[in-house]
Amino acid sequence: MDDLVGPPAHADPGWSGHAQFFRSHDASNEFLMIYPWRSIEDHLQLRESEEPLLANFYGEYCSASREISYYDELAVEVDHDDHGH
């Protein structure tokens, strides 16, 4: 999938860094991909152009098309002693 959509995404002005990929321990055929984007609006434009590129990929490798959700990172203040003192 990354080979299909990665190069156009990297060239997009909304791109903000490489993705992280995670495989489920419970279902080895389920994956989570986390991508940072400058804004939802920037990603929505790119997302529309990606779907035609992924049509064959979905049919060959997936049981469904990808599900995309948007999240905001929360600032977390960590106030503890890492050395157990």
Short mmCIF file of N, CA and C in Angstrom, two decimals:
data_model
loop_
_atom_site.label_atom_id
_atom_site.label_comp_id
_atom_site.label_asym_id
_atom_site.label_seq_id
_atom_site.Cartn_x
_atom_site.Cartn_y
_atom_site.Cartn_z
N MET A 1 0.83 -1.19 0.00
CA MET A 1 0.00 0.00 0.00
C MET A 1 0.88 1.25 0.00
N ASP A 2 1.90 1.23 0.83
CA ASP A 2 2.78 2.40 0.91
C ASP A 2 3.47 2.66 -0.42
N ASP A 3 3.77 1.59 -1.17
CA ASP A 3 4.39 1.78 -2.48
C ASP A 3 3.45 2.52 -3.44
N LEU A 4 2.15 2.32 -3.30
CA LEU A 4 1.18 2.96 -4.18
C LEU A 4 0.90 4.41 -3.81
N VAL A 5 0.68 4.66 -2.51
CA VAL A 5 0.26 6.00 -2.09
C VAL A 5 1.38 6.83 -1.48
N GLY A 6 2.48 6.19 -1.10
CA GLY A 6 3.58 6.91 -0.46
C GLY A 6 4.20 8.01 -1.29
N PRO A 7 4.65 7.72 -2.52
CA PRO A 7 5.30 8.78 -3.30
C PRO A 7 4.43 10.02 -3.53
N PRO A 8 3.15 9.87 -3.92
CA PRO A 8 2.34 11.08 -4.06
C PRO A 8 2.13 11.80 -2.72
N ALA A 9 1.99 11.04 -1.64
CA ALA A 9 1.80 11.66 -0.33
C ALA A 9 3.02 12.46 0.09
N HIS A 10 4.21 11.92 -0.16
CA HIS A 10 5.44 12.62 0.21
C HIS A 10 5.58 13.94 -0.54
N ALA A 11 5.04 14.00 -1.73
CA ALA A 11 5.13 15.23 -2.53
C ALA A 11 4.03 16.23 -2.20
N ASP A 12 3.03 15.80 -1.42
CA ASP A 12 1.90 16.66 -1.10
C ASP A 12 2.30 17.71 -0.05
N PRO A 13 1.85 18.96 -0.21
CA PRO A 13 2.23 19.99 0.77
C PRO A 13 1.67 19.75 2.17
N GLY A 14 0.66 18.91 2.31
CA GLY A 14 0.10 18.61 3.62
C GLY A 14 0.83 17.53 4.38
N TRP A 15 1.75 16.83 3.71
CA TRP A 15 2.49 15.73 4.32
C TRP A 15 3.33 16.26 5.47
N SER A 16 3.35 15.53 6.58
CA SER A 16 4.05 16.03 7.77
C SER A 16 4.95 14.98 8.40
N GLY A 17 5.25 13.90 7.72
CA GLY A 17 6.15 12.90 8.28
C GLY A 17 5.75 11.49 7.90
N HIS A 18 6.65 10.56 8.13
CA HIS A 18 6.42 9.16 7.79
C HIS A 18 5.42 8.51 8.74
N ALA A 19 4.78 7.48 8.25
CA ALA A 19 3.79 6.74 9.03
C ALA A 19 4.47 5.75 9.96
N GLN A 20 3.71 5.34 10.96
CA GLN A 20 4.09 4.23 11.81
C GLN A 20 3.10 3.11 11.51
N PHE A 21 3.59 1.87 11.47
CA PHE A 21 2.77 0.72 11.13
C PHE A 21 2.77 -0.26 12.30
N PHE A 22 1.58 -0.74 12.65
CA PHE A 22 1.42 -1.67 13.77
C PHE A 22 0.54 -2.83 13.35
N ARG A 23 0.92 -4.06 13.75
CA ARG A 23 0.10 -5.25 13.49
C ARG A 23 -0.53 -5.69 14.80
N SER A 24 -1.79 -6.07 14.74
CA SER A 24 -2.52 -6.52 15.91
C SER A 24 -1.97 -7.84 16.43
N HIS A 25 -1.86 -7.97 17.74
CA HIS A 25 -1.48 -9.24 18.35
C HIS A 25 -2.64 -10.22 18.28
N ASP A 26 -3.86 -9.72 18.37
CA ASP A 26 -5.05 -10.58 18.38
C ASP A 26 -5.46 -11.05 17.00
N ALA A 27 -5.24 -10.22 15.99
CA ALA A 27 -5.62 -10.57 14.62
C ALA A 27 -4.48 -10.15 13.70
N SER A 28 -3.64 -11.10 13.33
CA SER A 28 -2.42 -10.77 12.57
C SER A 28 -2.69 -10.19 11.19
N ASN A 29 -3.95 -10.21 10.76
CA ASN A 29 -4.29 -9.62 9.46
C ASN A 29 -4.87 -8.21 9.62
N GLU A 30 -4.79 -7.63 10.81
CA GLU A 30 -5.26 -6.26 11.05
C GLU A 30 -4.07 -5.37 11.34
N PHE A 31 -4.08 -4.21 10.69
CA PHE A 31 -2.97 -3.27 10.82
C PHE A 31 -3.50 -1.89 11.15
N LEU A 32 -2.69 -1.15 11.88
CA LEU A 32 -2.98 0.24 12.19
C LEU A 32 -1.83 1.06 11.63
N MET A 33 -2.16 2.06 10.85
CA MET A 33 -1.16 2.96 10.29
C MET A 33 -1.47 4.36 10.80
N ILE A 34 -0.48 5.00 11.39
CA ILE A 34 -0.67 6.34 11.94
C ILE A 34 0.17 7.31 11.13
N TYR A 35 -0.51 8.27 10.53
CA TYR A 35 0.13 9.28 9.69
C TYR A 35 -0.10 10.66 10.28
N PRO A 36 0.94 11.44 10.43
CA PRO A 36 0.73 12.84 10.82
C PRO A 36 0.45 13.69 9.58
N TRP A 37 -0.51 14.61 9.67
CA TRP A 37 -0.83 15.53 8.58
C TRP A 37 -0.92 16.94 9.13
N ARG A 38 -0.63 17.91 8.29
CA ARG A 38 -0.68 19.30 8.73
C ARG A 38 -2.11 19.71 9.08
N SER A 39 -3.09 19.18 8.34
CA SER A 39 -4.49 19.49 8.64
C SER A 39 -5.38 18.42 8.03
N ILE A 40 -6.58 18.29 8.56
CA ILE A 40 -7.56 17.35 8.00
C ILE A 40 -7.89 17.76 6.56
N GLU A 41 -8.05 19.05 6.33
CA GLU A 41 -8.40 19.53 4.98
C GLU A 41 -7.35 19.11 3.96
N ASP A 42 -6.06 19.24 4.33
CA ASP A 42 -4.99 18.81 3.42
C ASP A 42 -5.10 17.33 3.12
N HIS A 43 -5.37 16.54 4.15
CA HIS A 43 -5.43 15.11 3.93
C HIS A 43 -6.66 14.70 3.13
N LEU A 44 -7.78 15.35 3.36
CA LEU A 44 -9.00 14.99 2.63
C LEU A 44 -8.80 15.11 1.12
N GLN A 45 -8.08 16.13 0.68
CA GLN A 45 -7.82 16.28 -0.75
C GLN A 45 -6.98 15.13 -1.28
N LEU A 46 -5.93 14.78 -0.56
CA LEU A 46 -5.08 13.68 -0.99
C LEU A 46 -5.82 12.35 -0.92
N ARG A 47 -6.59 12.17 0.11
CA ARG A 47 -7.35 10.93 0.32
C ARG A 47 -8.22 10.60 -0.89
N GLU A 48 -8.88 11.60 -1.45
CA GLU A 48 -9.73 11.38 -2.63
C GLU A 48 -8.92 10.86 -3.80
N SER A 49 -7.72 11.37 -3.97
CA SER A 49 -6.90 10.93 -5.10
C SER A 49 -6.29 9.54 -4.87
N GLU A 50 -6.20 9.12 -3.60
CA GLU A 50 -5.60 7.82 -3.30
C GLU A 50 -6.54 6.65 -3.57
N GLU A 51 -7.83 6.83 -3.36
CA GLU A 51 -8.76 5.70 -3.47
C GLU A 51 -8.70 4.98 -4.82
N PRO A 52 -8.66 5.68 -5.96
CA PRO A 52 -8.54 4.94 -7.23
C PRO A 52 -7.24 4.13 -7.33
N LEU A 53 -6.16 4.64 -6.71
CA LEU A 53 -4.89 3.92 -6.72
C LEU A 53 -4.96 2.63 -5.90
N LEU A 54 -5.86 2.60 -4.92
CA LEU A 54 -5.93 1.47 -4.01
C LEU A 54 -6.99 0.44 -4.38
N ALA A 55 -7.79 0.69 -5.38
CA ALA A 55 -8.89 -0.21 -5.72
C ALA A 55 -8.41 -1.65 -5.94
N ASN A 56 -7.41 -1.87 -6.75
CA ASN A 56 -6.90 -3.22 -6.99
C ASN A 56 -6.25 -3.81 -5.75
N PHE A 57 -5.55 -2.97 -4.99
CA PHE A 57 -4.91 -3.41 -3.75
C PHE A 57 -5.95 -3.95 -2.77
N TYR A 58 -7.04 -3.21 -2.60
CA TYR A 58 -8.11 -3.66 -1.72
C TYR A 58 -8.64 -5.02 -2.16
N GLY A 59 -8.87 -5.16 -3.45
CA GLY A 59 -9.42 -6.42 -3.97
C GLY A 59 -8.49 -7.60 -3.79
N GLU A 60 -7.19 -7.37 -3.88
CA GLU A 60 -6.23 -8.47 -3.79
C GLU A 60 -5.81 -8.80 -2.35
N TYR A 61 -5.69 -7.79 -1.50
CA TYR A 61 -5.09 -8.02 -0.19
C TYR A 61 -6.00 -7.75 1.01
N CYS A 62 -7.15 -7.15 0.81
CA CYS A 62 -7.94 -6.68 1.95
C CYS A 62 -9.36 -7.26 1.94
N SER A 63 -9.93 -7.35 3.13
CA SER A 63 -11.33 -7.78 3.23
C SER A 63 -12.27 -6.58 3.15
N ALA A 64 -11.74 -5.37 3.28
CA ALA A 64 -12.52 -4.13 3.20
C ALA A 64 -11.56 -2.99 2.89
N SER A 65 -12.11 -1.88 2.47
CA SER A 65 -11.26 -0.71 2.26
C SER A 65 -10.83 -0.16 3.61
N ARG A 66 -9.86 0.70 3.61
CA ARG A 66 -9.33 1.25 4.87
C ARG A 66 -10.35 2.12 5.57
N GLU A 67 -10.26 2.15 6.86
CA GLU A 67 -11.07 3.04 7.68
C GLU A 67 -10.14 4.15 8.14
N ILE A 68 -10.55 5.39 7.97
CA ILE A 68 -9.71 6.53 8.34
C ILE A 68 -10.42 7.33 9.41
N SER A 69 -9.70 7.59 10.49
CA SER A 69 -10.20 8.42 11.58
C SER A 69 -9.16 9.50 11.84
N TYR A 70 -9.61 10.61 12.37
CA TYR A 70 -8.71 11.72 12.68
C TYR A 70 -8.68 11.95 14.18
N TYR A 71 -7.51 12.20 14.71
CA TYR A 71 -7.32 12.41 16.14
C TYR A 71 -6.44 13.63 16.36
N ASP A 72 -6.62 14.25 17.50
CA ASP A 72 -5.76 15.33 17.93
C ASP A 72 -4.86 14.79 19.03
N GLU A 73 -3.58 15.09 18.92
CA GLU A 73 -2.65 14.69 19.97
C GLU A 73 -2.87 15.56 21.20
N LEU A 74 -2.87 14.94 22.34
CA LEU A 74 -3.05 15.66 23.60
C LEU A 74 -1.71 15.84 24.28
N ALA A 75 -1.50 17.02 24.81
CA ALA A 75 -0.29 17.25 25.58
C ALA A 75 -0.44 16.55 26.92
N VAL A 76 0.59 15.83 27.31
CA VAL A 76 0.57 15.10 28.57
C VAL A 76 1.76 15.56 29.40
N GLU A 77 1.47 16.00 30.59
CA GLU A 77 2.54 16.40 31.49
C GLU A 77 2.87 15.21 32.37
N VAL A 78 4.09 14.77 32.29
CA VAL A 78 4.53 13.62 33.06
C VAL A 78 5.36 14.13 34.23
N ASP A 79 4.88 13.85 35.42
CA ASP A 79 5.55 14.35 36.62
C ASP A 79 5.82 13.17 37.54
N HIS A 80 6.90 12.42 37.23
CA HIS A 80 7.28 11.30 38.08
C HIS A 80 8.78 11.09 38.00
N ASP A 81 9.28 10.27 38.87
CA ASP A 81 10.70 9.97 38.94
C ASP A 81 10.95 8.66 38.19
N ASP A 82 11.70 8.73 37.08
CA ASP A 82 11.97 7.54 36.29
C ASP A 82 12.95 6.57 36.95
N HIS A 83 13.61 7.01 38.02
CA HIS A 83 14.64 6.17 38.66
C HIS A 83 14.14 5.51 39.94
N GLY A 84 12.87 5.62 40.27
CA GLY A 84 12.30 4.96 41.43
C GLY A 84 12.70 5.57 42.76
N HIS A 85 13.18 6.79 42.75
CA HIS A 85 13.57 7.46 44.01
C HIS A 85 12.43 8.22 44.59
#
